[in-house]
Amino acid sequence: MKAYDPHEIEPRLQLQWQESGLYTVDETSDKPRKYVLEMFPYPSGDIHMGHVSNYTYGDVVARYSRMRGFNVLHPMGWDAFGLPAENAAIKHHSHPAKWTYDNIDTQRASFKRMGYSYDWDRTVVACDPEYYRWGQWIFLEFWRRGLVERRNSPVNWCDDCGTVLANEQVIDGRCWRCDSEVQKRDLTQWYYKITDYAEELLADLDQLTGWPENVKQQQANWIGKSEGANVDFALVPLAETRSPLASDCEIGGDVVPPISCPAESGSGPQASGTNSDREVITVFTTRADTLFGCSFFVVGPEYEGLAALVAGTPNEADVLAFAEEARKVSAVERAQGDREKHGIFTGRYVVNPVNGEQVPVWVADYVVADYGTGAVMAVPCGDQRDFDFARKYDLPIIPIILSEDDPLYEQLKDQQGRVVTQVDWTEAYGAEGVLVQSGPYTGMKGGKHSPAEAAIVAALEAAGTGKRTTEYRLRDWLISRQRYWGNPIPAIHCPQCGVVPVPEEDLPVRLPEDIDLAAGETLATHAGFANTTCPVCGGPAKRETDTMDTFTCSSWYYMRYCDPHNVHAPFASDRVNAWMPVDQYIGGIEHAILHLLYSRFFTKVLRDAGMLDFDEPFTNLLCQGMVLDAHGEVMSKSKGNVVSPEEMIQDYGADAVRAAMLFMGPPDKEKLWNDDIVPSMMKFLNRVWRIVHDLVGKAGDDTLFDPQADASDVHTLAMAMKRERHRVVGKVTDDFDRNNFNTALAAIMELTNAVASFLRLRPADHRMACQTGGPLCQDVAETLVKLIAPIAPHMADELWQTVLGQSGSVHEQPWPEYDPEQAKADEVEIAVQLSGKVKARIMVAADADEDAAVAAAKEAVEAQLAGKTIVKQIYVPGRLVNIVAK
């Protein structure tokens, strides 16, 4: 028998597959189509174990699907723009393109060594002009559809990266790429108006039945739909403002320091004057029922009207200085509930529309301008952050919603006006309850969507001081990046015509190749790029020198794979519609918001442009778990704990590495690396190699048979092997259908155990039967090779062609069929218990009825039952008989 040598087999089979075009998609095939796709990688260097995990899962799905009769599209490309290439080029006095394409060549070679079944003719590289040209075309299409906007606003800025970041790219206050602290800056930037699709992006999550629930929940939380009301608080003119102490008044004997008392209160929505002749500040709230508990008003440090608000106040300079300092802390960090809160009184007041009270306006660092209007009505009795702030600055905490068993409830249940304005609580009461001290609404049930909330919003709408509305946490997608290595934004700044689009016939706007990044040159200082002519008036103009967020490249690449060589459009609609949506998409959970949300947005826009006939890009989503080192740490070069796939391939071959990755655990769970797993898989593959040879009589020695075995033993084990053949095929089929690759591989191991048991107990004459093509041995051998083919494709093809003597590739063969009836065992082992304790194990017919099973069980424990009376007997078919005796 020829020894299993992956280093000789694998390169030879890879060349054979390439020369035969085995994985090139046949567009004319009448087979049902299936699109299997893994998220394309960034070419940062050679592949790591995370790559091996992701792309091996995808390759198993693709190979299995082909054998199941599908015409499979399984492409690969690279997400090639981005900051790492630019930084590497500066560091090595090179060019980002050279660094990028060198890394692509390295990764492509590694992917081929892993035996991945890609159609390499469909490769997409994001930094190729023939690809990013169409990214610019899509930008112009978005512009035509009113989905592009250029505006000045506070943005997230990363000093280390030297560029702005979208909200989704700020993780716990730090840059998603370099982990540096993010700051806020006011800049004029380009945005995609993803908020126009907020409701559809949220609602269509219900269509995604093939997505993990946690991913859908993350997207729902990020979109953050809230139903409530916009409430207008009239700003008290500065001339009418009194200092907090001067406005003190007594209500029910309690002093309310910062609230100015109206002549009348508690009668319902009103204002000091009308909002039509006063400046207003609008807040969004889901709890209008708590308006009577508003004891102060808060705006965030980024509030765009802050400078105008405090202009002319005695503490104008202090407020603006406080706001500037507060903005240095990231929005995410400031919003954390356990962080100490800081604030400053602006010297201004607004009028609460439900009772006419003048409420002091503060600037506080726990308010984030990215949600709602950037202003908040503070109700400290019902919100913990407001409660903590009120405690710190000695502001009123007015109880206006209580549970009926609260000691205060009896005192306040009939009070429409204020009798209590401070409480000795240790925390806010955030639950639903009954309103107290709330004017005519006292006694009504309060809470989100409550009768009190509905009544108060209706009254506000009638008074013209509020309006029912829906708010989203989602903000427009900031796509501007102040870097060279990205897709240029196709816009021109003309002093006469303003900002105008680059004409389609002038696309692509190419990046200049002669830029000197090491010398600090940028697109803005590169005269050959920045200086141009206005396409409208023909006068001198400047190009836009920001490039697009790299996520714009990855938001539609899967469509280009369907029609990669189209020179007339991003893709032909009929070709994309024929393949998409992607049937199985595979990638990391870290892309749950960024990439997946943006891809869904692009799909819906291009659908509305008449280019697609589907709503969602990915039907089924598999999010792989990370591969950690043996101690549970993330692998990184800086920690020195990286396991090199190339070294593993060099030592054991690609098939063993693939099998090891699949066997480590469920694909969606984190996996701890074990240095022993690859050599263990090598041993298993050697076992399969030997078993297949032996089944067809090509092992070449007599060490695996027992001349003393009789025919009945052989028959019993042959039938057991046959049953396992059918059972395991059914099990592996079901596991592959559910992406349970580790349990599928375990089931294949069980089949090899059954085969090995048969081989050890066969007489010489049965060995001769195998040599002459015994049908059972041949069938089991072929079945085993087909089952292992998606996992160890090189070894399986070698066995198929060389050992089994079959023509063509095993990867073109149909998946083995199975018969559930033949998978059933003739006998099963059941436990015999006495009063719940196992006393024996017996074999009974698989279809044995209760009487037969109980009779056999009693016989097995006859001695222990002597002299006892059977009180009860329980039979669980196929598992146990429990006899209770006294």
Tab-separated table of N, CA and C in Angstrom, residues 136-137 139-140 143-144 488-493 499-510 532-536 542-544:
chain	number	residue	atom	x	y	z
A	136	GLN	N	-17.657	54.661	-7.518
A	136	GLN	CA	-17.916	56.080	-7.772
A	136	GLN	C	-19.242	56.255	-8.511
A	137	TRP	N	-19.522	55.363	-9.446
A	137	TRP	CA	-20.790	55.423	-10.168
A	137	TRP	C	-21.959	55.277	-9.197
A	139	PHE	N	-21.898	56.059	-6.033
A	139	PHE	CA	-21.973	57.322	-5.292
A	139	PHE	C	-22.825	58.331	-6.054
A	140	LEU	N	-22.595	58.461	-7.355
A	140	LEU	CA	-23.364	59.409	-8.164
A	140	LEU	C	-24.838	59.013	-8.229
A	143	TRP	N	-26.341	60.130	-5.138
A	143	TRP	CA	-26.482	61.579	-5.222
A	143	TRP	C	-27.746	61.930	-6.013
A	144	ARG	N	-27.928	61.267	-7.140
A	144	ARG	CA	-29.119	61.524	-7.962
A	144	ARG	C	-30.399	61.224	-7.195
A	488	PRO	N	-11.628	57.714	-4.438
A	488	PRO	CA	-11.876	59.162	-4.478
A	488	PRO	C	-13.365	59.478	-4.623
A	489	ILE	N	-13.811	60.480	-3.878
A	489	ILE	CA	-15.196	60.934	-3.997
A	489	ILE	C	-15.321	61.739	-5.289
A	490	PRO	N	-16.205	61.346	-6.194
A	490	PRO	CA	-16.283	61.976	-7.519
A	490	PRO	C	-17.076	63.295	-7.492
A	491	ALA	N	-16.473	64.311	-6.891
A	491	ALA	CA	-17.110	65.626	-6.809
A	491	ALA	C	-16.067	66.699	-7.098
A	492	ILE	N	-16.539	67.825	-7.591
A	492	ILE	CA	-15.663	68.946	-7.948
A	492	ILE	C	-16.214	70.214	-7.313
A	493	HIS	N	-15.295	71.009	-6.749
A	493	HIS	CA	-15.659	72.265	-6.105
A	493	HIS	C	-15.326	73.412	-7.050
A	499	VAL	N	-20.586	72.830	-5.609
A	499	VAL	CA	-20.136	71.437	-5.634
A	499	VAL	C	-20.930	70.690	-6.699
A	500	VAL	N	-20.214	70.119	-7.677
A	500	VAL	CA	-20.880	69.437	-8.794
A	500	VAL	C	-20.308	68.035	-8.935
A	501	PRO	N	-21.104	67.076	-9.451
A	501	PRO	CA	-20.605	65.712	-9.637
A	501	PRO	C	-19.672	65.602	-10.832
A	502	VAL	N	-18.755	64.667	-10.736
A	502	VAL	CA	-17.915	64.327	-11.882
A	502	VAL	C	-18.799	63.620	-12.911
A	503	PRO	N	-18.747	63.987	-14.182
A	503	PRO	CA	-19.563	63.306	-15.194
A	503	PRO	C	-19.213	61.815	-15.270
A	504	GLU	N	-20.211	60.987	-15.550
A	504	GLU	CA	-20.001	59.543	-15.591
A	504	GLU	C	-18.926	59.153	-16.591
A	505	GLU	N	-18.868	59.871	-17.714
A	505	GLU	CA	-17.894	59.504	-18.740
A	505	GLU	C	-16.461	59.771	-18.291
A	506	ASP	N	-16.279	60.539	-17.229
A	506	ASP	CA	-14.940	60.830	-16.716
A	506	ASP	C	-14.519	59.876	-15.607
A	507	LEU	N	-15.357	58.919	-15.281
A	507	LEU	CA	-15.000	57.934	-14.259
A	507	LEU	C	-14.094	56.865	-14.854
A	508	PRO	N	-13.161	56.289	-14.078
A	508	PRO	CA	-12.983	56.594	-12.660
A	508	PRO	C	-12.103	57.815	-12.426
A	509	VAL	N	-12.348	58.492	-11.306
A	509	VAL	CA	-11.375	59.465	-10.805
A	509	VAL	C	-10.253	58.634	-10.199
A	510	ARG	N	-9.110	58.605	-10.860
A	510	ARG	CA	-8.025	57.717	-10.439
A	510	ARG	C	-7.138	58.362	-9.381
A	532	THR	N	-8.358	70.902	-11.322
A	532	THR	CA	-9.128	70.362	-12.443
A	532	THR	C	-9.970	71.466	-13.062
A	533	THR	N	-10.870	71.064	-13.934
A	533	THR	CA	-11.757	72.002	-14.626
A	533	THR	C	-13.202	71.673	-14.295
A	534	CYS	N	-13.998	72.674	-14.065
A	534	CYS	CA	-15.406	72.462	-13.758
A	534	CYS	C	-16.115	71.905	-14.990
A	535	PRO	N	-16.821	70.790	-14.860
A	535	PRO	CA	-17.515	70.213	-16.017
A	535	PRO	C	-18.752	71.009	-16.428
A	536	VAL	N	-19.158	71.972	-15.609
A	536	VAL	CA	-20.350	72.756	-15.925
A	536	VAL	C	-19.996	74.032	-16.671
A	542	LYS	N	-11.459	72.706	-8.151
A	542	LYS	CA	-10.700	71.789	-7.301
A	542	LYS	C	-11.476	70.478	-7.144
A	543	ARG	N	-10.736	69.395	-7.173
A	543	ARG	CA	-11.362	68.100	-6.904
A	543	ARG	C	-11.634	67.960	-5.403
A	544	GLU	N	-12.631	67.175	-5.088
A	544	GLU	CA	-12.810	66.731	-3.714
A	544	GLU	C	-11.619	65.838	-3.369
